Amino acid sequence: QVLPVQSGGGSVETGGNLRLSCVLSGYISGTFCMGWFRQVPGKEQEWIAGIDSDGFTRYSDSVKGRFIVSRAPAETNLQMNSLKPEDTAMYYCAAARAFKCSSRFPRDFPLWGQGTQVLVSS
């Protein structure tokens, strides 16, 4: 069974950088596309980035130009630069056994990491 396992995150001041990683534990073979979401208490999950199996990337307007998503066959990383207080959230990686992850809806991603907290102080 494939299970995304996250690491990274933590606390940083405004303008700082953090890196999140997500490894597909149990991966042996197959094609996965991956996405990153975040959530603050009381709000729905927000899609912020996706990366297809060929490396094609997509970003939400809220993070475009600041965040960079990358990947290996069974891993994805989210480099978060120039962080702002409004980036404070629980961050989740998600995966789907597919070539492309054009969807921005959580329901289209069957596999989820455990989440990691990011806190940006002003």
Tab-separated table of N, CA and C in Angstrom:
chain	number	residue	atom	x	y	z
A	1	GLN	N	0.837	-1.183	0.000
A	1	GLN	CA	0.000	0.000	0.000
A	1	GLN	C	0.878	1.242	0.000
A	2	VAL	N	0.545	2.177	-0.865
A	2	VAL	CA	1.309	3.421	-0.965
A	2	VAL	C	0.709	4.448	-0.027
A	3	LEU	N	1.572	5.082	0.757
A	3	LEU	CA	1.120	6.081	1.715
A	3	LEU	C	2.073	7.267	1.687
A	4	PRO	N	1.565	8.472	1.418
A	4	PRO	CA	2.431	9.656	1.458
A	4	PRO	C	2.859	9.966	2.886
A	5	VAL	N	4.137	10.208	3.080
A	5	VAL	CA	4.673	10.551	4.392
A	5	VAL	C	5.403	11.883	4.273
A	6	GLN	N	4.961	12.848	5.052
A	6	GLN	CA	5.481	14.204	4.951
A	6	GLN	C	6.557	14.492	5.986
A	7	SER	N	7.419	15.465	5.653
A	7	SER	CA	8.405	15.983	6.585
A	7	SER	C	8.659	17.438	6.237
A	8	GLY	N	9.308	18.129	7.166
A	8	GLY	CA	9.593	19.534	6.950
A	8	GLY	C	8.579	20.415	7.654
A	9	GLY	N	8.545	21.669	7.260
A	9	GLY	CA	7.644	22.614	7.896
A	9	GLY	C	8.265	23.225	9.133
A	10	GLY	N	7.443	23.895	9.938
A	10	GLY	CA	7.921	24.534	11.148
A	10	GLY	C	7.560	26.000	11.186
A	11	SER	N	8.370	26.763	11.898
A	11	SER	CA	8.100	28.190	12.098
A	11	SER	C	9.185	29.032	11.446
A	12	VAL	N	8.771	30.172	10.912
A	12	VAL	CA	9.708	31.084	10.263
A	12	VAL	C	9.132	32.489	10.320
A	13	GLU	N	9.989	33.477	10.214
A	13	GLU	CA	9.534	34.861	10.179
A	13	GLU	C	9.145	35.235	8.752
A	14	THR	N	8.375	36.278	8.634
A	14	THR	CA	7.965	36.785	7.324
A	14	THR	C	9.189	36.995	6.436
A	15	GLY	N	9.070	36.513	5.208
A	15	GLY	CA	10.172	36.607	4.268
A	15	GLY	C	11.089	35.411	4.256
A	16	GLY	N	10.925	34.536	5.210
A	16	GLY	CA	11.770	33.354	5.297
A	16	GLY	C	11.334	32.260	4.354
A	17	ASN	N	12.088	31.175	4.396
A	17	ASN	CA	11.854	30.044	3.493
A	17	ASN	C	11.715	28.752	4.292
A	18	LEU	N	10.923	27.848	3.755
A	18	LEU	CA	10.788	26.512	4.315
A	18	LEU	C	10.643	25.523	3.164
A	19	ARG	N	10.945	24.288	3.473
A	19	ARG	CA	10.836	23.223	2.466
A	19	ARG	C	10.050	22.060	3.050
A	20	LEU	N	9.076	21.610	2.298
A	20	LEU	CA	8.287	20.442	2.668
A	20	LEU	C	8.622	19.292	1.733
A	21	SER	N	8.652	18.095	2.286
A	21	SER	CA	8.891	16.900	1.486
A	21	SER	C	7.778	15.896	1.705
A	22	CYS	N	7.573	15.081	0.706
A	22	CYS	CA	6.529	14.060	0.773
A	22	CYS	C	7.015	12.836	0.009
A	23	VAL	N	7.159	11.735	0.702
A	23	VAL	CA	7.647	10.503	0.092
A	23	VAL	C	6.507	9.499	0.030
A	24	LEU	N	6.383	8.832	-1.085
A	24	LEU	CA	5.371	7.793	-1.233
A	24	LEU	C	5.910	6.501	-0.642
A	25	SER	N	5.629	6.307	0.636
A	25	SER	CA	6.059	5.092	1.311
A	25	SER	C	5.366	3.881	0.695
A	26	GLY	N	6.122	2.816	0.478
A	26	GLY	CA	5.541	1.615	-0.104
A	26	GLY	C	5.530	1.602	-1.619
A	27	TYR	N	6.063	2.649	-2.209
A	27	TYR	CA	6.075	2.740	-3.667
A	27	TYR	C	7.014	1.692	-4.254
A	28	ILE	N	6.533	0.995	-5.242
A	28	ILE	CA	7.367	0.031	-5.957
A	28	ILE	C	7.463	0.426	-7.422
A	29	SER	N	6.329	0.695	-8.006
A	29	SER	CA	6.309	1.111	-9.403
A	29	SER	C	4.976	1.802	-9.667
A	30	GLY	N	4.859	2.342	-10.855
A	30	GLY	CA	3.614	2.985	-11.227
A	30	GLY	C	3.779	4.479	-11.411
A	31	THR	N	2.754	5.072	-11.948
A	31	THR	CA	2.759	6.502	-12.267
A	31	THR	C	1.853	7.251	-11.304
A	32	PHE	N	2.387	8.250	-10.660
A	32	PHE	CA	1.628	9.068	-9.723
A	32	PHE	C	1.794	10.538	-10.072
A	33	CYS	N	0.719	11.255	-10.014
A	33	CYS	CA	0.803	12.709	-10.016
A	33	CYS	C	0.535	13.173	-8.583
A	34	MET	N	0.994	14.359	-8.235
A	34	MET	CA	0.928	14.795	-6.845
A	34	MET	C	0.460	16.235	-6.730
A	35	GLY	N	-0.109	16.530	-5.591
A	35	GLY	CA	-0.577	17.877	-5.342
A	35	GLY	C	-0.276	18.308	-3.917
A	36	TRP	N	-0.334	19.598	-3.711
A	36	TRP	CA	-0.164	20.174	-2.381
A	36	TRP	C	-1.390	21.022	-2.051
A	37	PHE	N	-1.873	20.847	-0.846
A	37	PHE	CA	-3.017	21.606	-0.337
A	37	PHE	C	-2.630	22.212	1.002
A	38	ARG	N	-3.411	23.189	1.417
A	38	ARG	CA	-3.249	23.723	2.763
A	38	ARG	C	-4.603	24.066	3.337
A	39	GLN	N	-4.647	24.116	4.652
A	39	GLN	CA	-5.909	24.379	5.317
A	39	GLN	C	-5.680	25.140	6.612
A	40	VAL	N	-6.511	26.134	6.822
A	40	VAL	CA	-6.521	26.851	8.093
A	40	VAL	C	-7.819	26.500	8.800
A	41	PRO	N	-7.828	26.564	10.122
A	41	PRO	CA	-9.041	26.182	10.860
A	41	PRO	C	-10.258	26.972	10.405
A	42	GLY	N	-11.339	26.270	10.186
A	42	GLY	CA	-12.582	26.917	9.805
A	42	GLY	C	-12.748	27.153	8.318
A	43	LYS	N	-11.742	26.793	7.543
A	43	LYS	CA	-11.821	26.990	6.094
A	43	LYS	C	-11.598	25.669	5.368
A	44	GLU	N	-12.031	25.640	4.110
A	44	GLU	CA	-11.837	24.450	3.302
A	44	GLU	C	-10.374	24.335	2.868
A	45	GLN	N	-10.024	23.119	2.472
A	45	GLN	CA	-8.693	22.925	1.943
A	45	GLN	C	-8.501	23.725	0.673
A	46	GLU	N	-7.331	24.313	0.553
A	46	GLU	CA	-6.988	25.131	-0.605
A	46	GLU	C	-5.903	24.428	-1.408
A	47	TRP	N	-6.175	24.160	-2.672
A	47	TRP	CA	-5.139	23.621	-3.556
A	47	TRP	C	-4.139	24.719	-3.831
A	48	ILE	N	-2.850	24.401	-3.770
A	48	ILE	CA	-1.845	25.416	-4.035
A	48	ILE	C	-0.865	25.028	-5.125
A	49	ALA	N	-0.650	23.743	-5.348
A	49	ALA	CA	0.311	23.343	-6.376
A	49	ALA	C	0.079	21.901	-6.782
A	50	GLY	N	0.463	21.599	-8.010
A	50	GLY	CA	0.382	20.237	-8.499
A	50	GLY	C	1.528	19.960	-9.448
A	51	ILE	N	1.892	18.693	-9.536
A	51	ILE	CA	2.955	18.310	-10.456
A	51	ILE	C	2.605	16.974	-11.075
A	52	ASP	N	2.643	16.937	-12.392
A	52	ASP	CA	2.306	15.720	-13.120
A	52	ASP	C	3.498	14.757	-13.122
A	53	SER	N	3.258	13.560	-13.622
A	53	SER	CA	4.320	12.564	-13.627
A	53	SER	C	5.475	12.958	-14.554
A	54	ASP	N	5.214	13.828	-15.510
A	54	ASP	CA	6.279	14.289	-16.411
A	54	ASP	C	6.951	15.566	-15.914
A	55	GLY	N	6.554	16.038	-14.739
A	55	GLY	CA	7.173	17.220	-14.154
A	55	GLY	C	6.459	18.525	-14.444
A	56	PHE	N	5.384	18.495	-15.210
A	56	PHE	CA	4.636	19.713	-15.481
A	56	PHE	C	4.032	20.219	-14.182
A	57	THR	N	4.155	21.513	-13.941
A	57	THR	CA	3.709	22.085	-12.675
A	57	THR	C	2.575	23.091	-12.850
A	58	ARG	N	1.790	23.213	-11.816
A	58	ARG	CA	0.705	24.186	-11.754
A	58	ARG	C	0.725	24.837	-10.372
A	59	TYR	N	0.329	26.104	-10.308
A	59	TYR	CA	0.319	26.826	-9.043
A	59	TYR	C	-0.937	27.674	-8.927
A	60	SER	N	-1.384	27.840	-7.706
A	60	SER	CA	-2.457	28.796	-7.472
A	60	SER	C	-1.879	30.209	-7.537
A	61	ASP	N	-2.728	31.166	-7.742
A	61	ASP	CA	-2.270	32.550	-7.803
A	61	ASP	C	-1.666	32.994	-6.473
A	62	SER	N	-2.126	32.390	-5.390
A	62	SER	CA	-1.664	32.809	-4.068
A	62	SER	C	-0.202	32.446	-3.804
A	63	VAL	N	0.343	31.475	-4.539
A	63	VAL	CA	1.723	31.059	-4.285
A	63	VAL	C	2.618	31.161	-5.514
A	64	LYS	N	2.036	31.442	-6.648
A	64	LYS	CA	2.817	31.497	-7.878
A	64	LYS	C	3.925	32.531	-7.765
A	65	GLY	N	5.116	32.136	-8.161
A	65	GLY	CA	6.271	33.016	-8.076
A	65	GLY	C	7.019	32.936	-6.765
A	66	ARG	N	6.430	32.280	-5.770
A	66	ARG	CA	7.090	32.144	-4.463
A	66	ARG	C	7.373	30.687	-4.107
A	67	PHE	N	6.469	29.813	-4.493
A	67	PHE	CA	6.609	28.388	-4.179
A	67	PHE	C	7.060	27.632	-5.427
A	68	ILE	N	7.857	26.596	-5.211
A	68	ILE	CA	8.318	25.748	-6.303
A	68	ILE	C	8.105	24.290	-5.927
A	69	VAL	N	7.397	23.581	-6.776
A	69	VAL	CA	7.167	22.155	-6.544
A	69	VAL	C	8.068	21.358	-7.473
A	70	SER	N	8.648	20.307	-6.949
A	70	SER	CA	9.510	19.422	-7.732
A	70	SER	C	9.201	17.991	-7.348
A	71	ARG	N	9.810	17.058	-8.096
A	71	ARG	CA	9.496	15.670	-7.793
A	71	ARG	C	10.542	14.701	-8.310
A	72	ALA	N	10.495	13.524	-7.757
A	72	ALA	CA	11.120	12.321	-8.264
A	72	ALA	C	9.971	11.328	-8.425
A	73	PRO	N	10.214	10.117	-8.937
A	73	PRO	CA	9.076	9.215	-9.157
A	73	PRO	C	8.212	8.974	-7.927
A	74	ALA	N	8.811	8.927	-6.751
A	74	ALA	CA	8.034	8.609	-5.552
A	74	ALA	C	8.187	9.670	-4.478
A	75	GLU	N	8.410	10.906	-4.884
A	75	GLU	CA	8.632	11.969	-3.906
A	75	GLU	C	8.279	13.309	-4.521
A	76	THR	N	7.765	14.195	-3.709
A	76	THR	CA	7.561	15.559	-4.150
A	76	THR	C	8.041	16.504	-3.060
A	77	ASN	N	8.566	17.625	-3.466
A	77	ASN	CA	9.045	18.641	-2.540
A	77	ASN	C	8.396	19.979	-2.868
A	78	LEU	N	8.143	20.751	-1.837
A	78	LEU	CA	7.575	22.080	-2.008
A	78	LEU	C	8.512	23.077	-1.339
A	79	GLN	N	9.216	23.842	-2.151
A	79	GLN	CA	10.089	24.900	-1.659
A	79	GLN	C	9.260	26.173	-1.531
A	80	MET	N	9.162	26.678	-0.314
A	80	MET	CA	8.333	27.846	-0.055
A	80	MET	C	9.236	29.028	0.277
A	81	ASN	N	9.228	30.021	-0.577
A	81	ASN	CA	10.074	31.201	-0.420
A	81	ASN	C	9.228	32.437	-0.140
A	82	SER	N	9.869	33.430	0.418
A	82	SER	CA	9.201	34.712	0.692
A	82	SER	C	7.876	34.499	1.412
A	83	LEU	N	7.923	33.744	2.471
A	83	LEU	CA	6.696	33.382	3.179
A	83	LEU	C	6.042	34.591	3.835
A	84	LYS	N	4.724	34.540	3.873
A	84	LYS	CA	3.910	35.607	4.449
A	84	LYS	C	3.078	35.035	5.594
A	85	PRO	N	2.619	35.866	6.505
A	85	PRO	CA	1.756	35.360	7.594
A	85	PRO	C	0.527	34.616	7.070
A	86	GLU	N	0.004	35.034	5.945
A	86	GLU	CA	-1.178	34.362	5.394
A	86	GLU	C	-0.873	32.981	4.826
A	87	ASP	N	0.396	32.612	4.784
A	87	ASP	CA	0.759	31.245	4.391
A	87	ASP	C	0.670	30.278	5.569
A	88	THR	N	0.436	30.797	6.752
A	88	THR	CA	0.294	29.945	7.925
A	88	THR	C	-0.882	29.000	7.744
A	89	ALA	N	-0.606	27.706	7.852
A	89	ALA	CA	-1.644	26.700	7.617
A	89	ALA	C	-1.062	25.318	7.886
A	90	MET	N	-1.945	24.331	7.872
A	90	MET	CA	-1.520	22.932	7.829
A	90	MET	C	-1.389	22.559	6.355
A	91	TYR	N	-0.256	22.011	6.002
A	91	TYR	CA	0.007	21.676	4.613
A	91	TYR	C	-0.065	20.165	4.414
A	92	TYR	N	-0.687	19.777	3.314
A	92	TYR	CA	-0.862	18.367	2.999
A	92	TYR	C	-0.365	18.068	1.589
A	93	CYS	N	0.331	16.952	1.436
A	93	CYS	CA	0.577	16.464	0.090
A	93	CYS	C	-0.455	15.393	-0.224
A	94	ALA	N	-0.725	15.252	-1.493
A	94	ALA	CA	-1.710	14.283	-1.943
A	94	ALA	C	-1.237	13.675	-3.250
A	95	ALA	N	-1.703	12.480	-3.531
A	95	ALA	CA	-1.258	11.799	-4.735
A	95	ALA	C	-2.409	11.025	-5.357
A	96	ALA	N	-2.285	10.831	-6.642
A	96	ALA	CA	-3.251	10.033	-7.386
A	96	ALA	C	-2.485	9.172	-8.378
A	97	ARG	N	-2.973	7.969	-8.571
A	97	ARG	CA	-2.322	7.074	-9.531
A	97	ARG	C	-2.799	7.474	-10.924
A	98	ALA	N	-2.125	8.465	-11.479
A	98	ALA	CA	-2.505	9.013	-12.770
A	98	ALA	C	-1.326	9.750	-13.364
A	99	PHE	N	-1.389	10.019	-14.652
A	99	PHE	CA	-0.317	10.751	-15.322
A	99	PHE	C	-0.388	12.250	-15.021
A	100	LYS	N	-1.612	12.768	-14.985
A	100	LYS	CA	-1.789	14.198	-14.776
A	100	LYS	C	-2.716	14.458	-13.594
A	101	CYS	N	-2.418	15.521	-12.860
A	101	CYS	CA	-3.270	15.945	-11.754
A	101	CYS	C	-3.771	17.350	-12.047
A	102	SER	N	-4.633	17.474	-13.024
A	102	SER	CA	-5.156	18.799	-13.350
A	102	SER	C	-6.250	19.234	-12.382
A	103	SER	N	-6.819	18.310	-11.643
A	103	SER	CA	-7.878	18.664	-10.696
A	103	SER	C	-7.307	19.433	-9.516
A	104	ARG	N	-8.136	20.343	-9.001
A	104	ARG	CA	-7.779	21.101	-7.803
A	104	ARG	C	-8.682	20.737	-6.636
A	105	PHE	N	-9.418	19.651	-6.791
A	105	PHE	CA	-10.347	19.238	-5.756
A	105	PHE	C	-9.777	18.105	-4.923
A	106	PRO	N	-9.851	18.220	-3.603
A	106	PRO	CA	-9.320	17.158	-2.747
A	106	PRO	C	-9.905	15.782	-3.051
A	107	ARG	N	-11.152	15.728	-3.466
A	107	ARG	CA	-11.804	14.442	-3.684
A	107	ARG	C	-11.159	13.645	-4.809
A	108	ASP	N	-10.389	14.300	-5.658
A	108	ASP	CA	-9.751	13.608	-6.783
A	108	ASP	C	-8.378	13.049	-6.433
A	109	PHE	N	-7.977	13.179	-5.175
A	109	PHE	CA	-6.687	12.658	-4.719
A	109	PHE	C	-6.959	11.592	-3.659
A	110	PRO	N	-6.777	10.317	-3.975
A	110	PRO	CA	-7.086	9.249	-3.018
A	110	PRO	C	-6.069	9.101	-1.877
A	111	LEU	N	-4.839	9.537	-2.104
A	111	LEU	CA	-3.787	9.311	-1.128
A	111	LEU	C	-3.373	10.634	-0.489
A	112	TRP	N	-3.272	10.637	0.852
A	112	TRP	CA	-2.982	11.875	1.580
A	112	TRP	C	-1.897	11.671	2.617
A	113	GLY	N	-1.016	12.676	2.731
A	113	GLY	CA	-0.059	12.698	3.800
A	113	GLY	C	-0.716	13.102	5.111
A	114	GLN	N	0.075	13.028	6.183
A	114	GLN	CA	-0.463	13.263	7.514
A	114	GLN	C	-0.594	14.749	7.843
A	115	GLY	N	-0.015	15.600	7.028
A	115	GLY	CA	-0.075	17.033	7.273
A	115	GLY	C	1.121	17.512	8.078
A	116	THR	N	1.522	18.746	7.811
A	116	THR	CA	2.613	19.363	8.560
A	116	THR	C	2.312	20.844	8.717
A	117	GLN	N	2.555	21.374	9.901
A	117	GLN	CA	2.199	22.746	10.215
A	117	GLN	C	3.282	23.716	9.752
A	118	VAL	N	2.834	24.801	9.161
A	118	VAL	CA	3.716	25.910	8.798
A	118	VAL	C	3.195	27.155	9.492
A	119	LEU	N	4.062	27.832	10.235
A	119	LEU	CA	3.696	29.041	10.961
A	119	LEU	C	4.635	30.155	10.530
A	120	VAL	N	4.056	31.221	10.014
A	120	VAL	CA	4.832	32.375	9.579
A	120	VAL	C	4.471	33.549	10.463
A	121	SER	N	5.444	34.040	11.194
A	121	SER	CA	5.192	35.139	12.117
A	121	SER	C	5.572	36.473	11.477
A	122	SER	N	4.842	37.499	11.884
A	122	SER	CA	5.090	38.829	11.312
A	122	SER	C	6.124	39.592	12.120
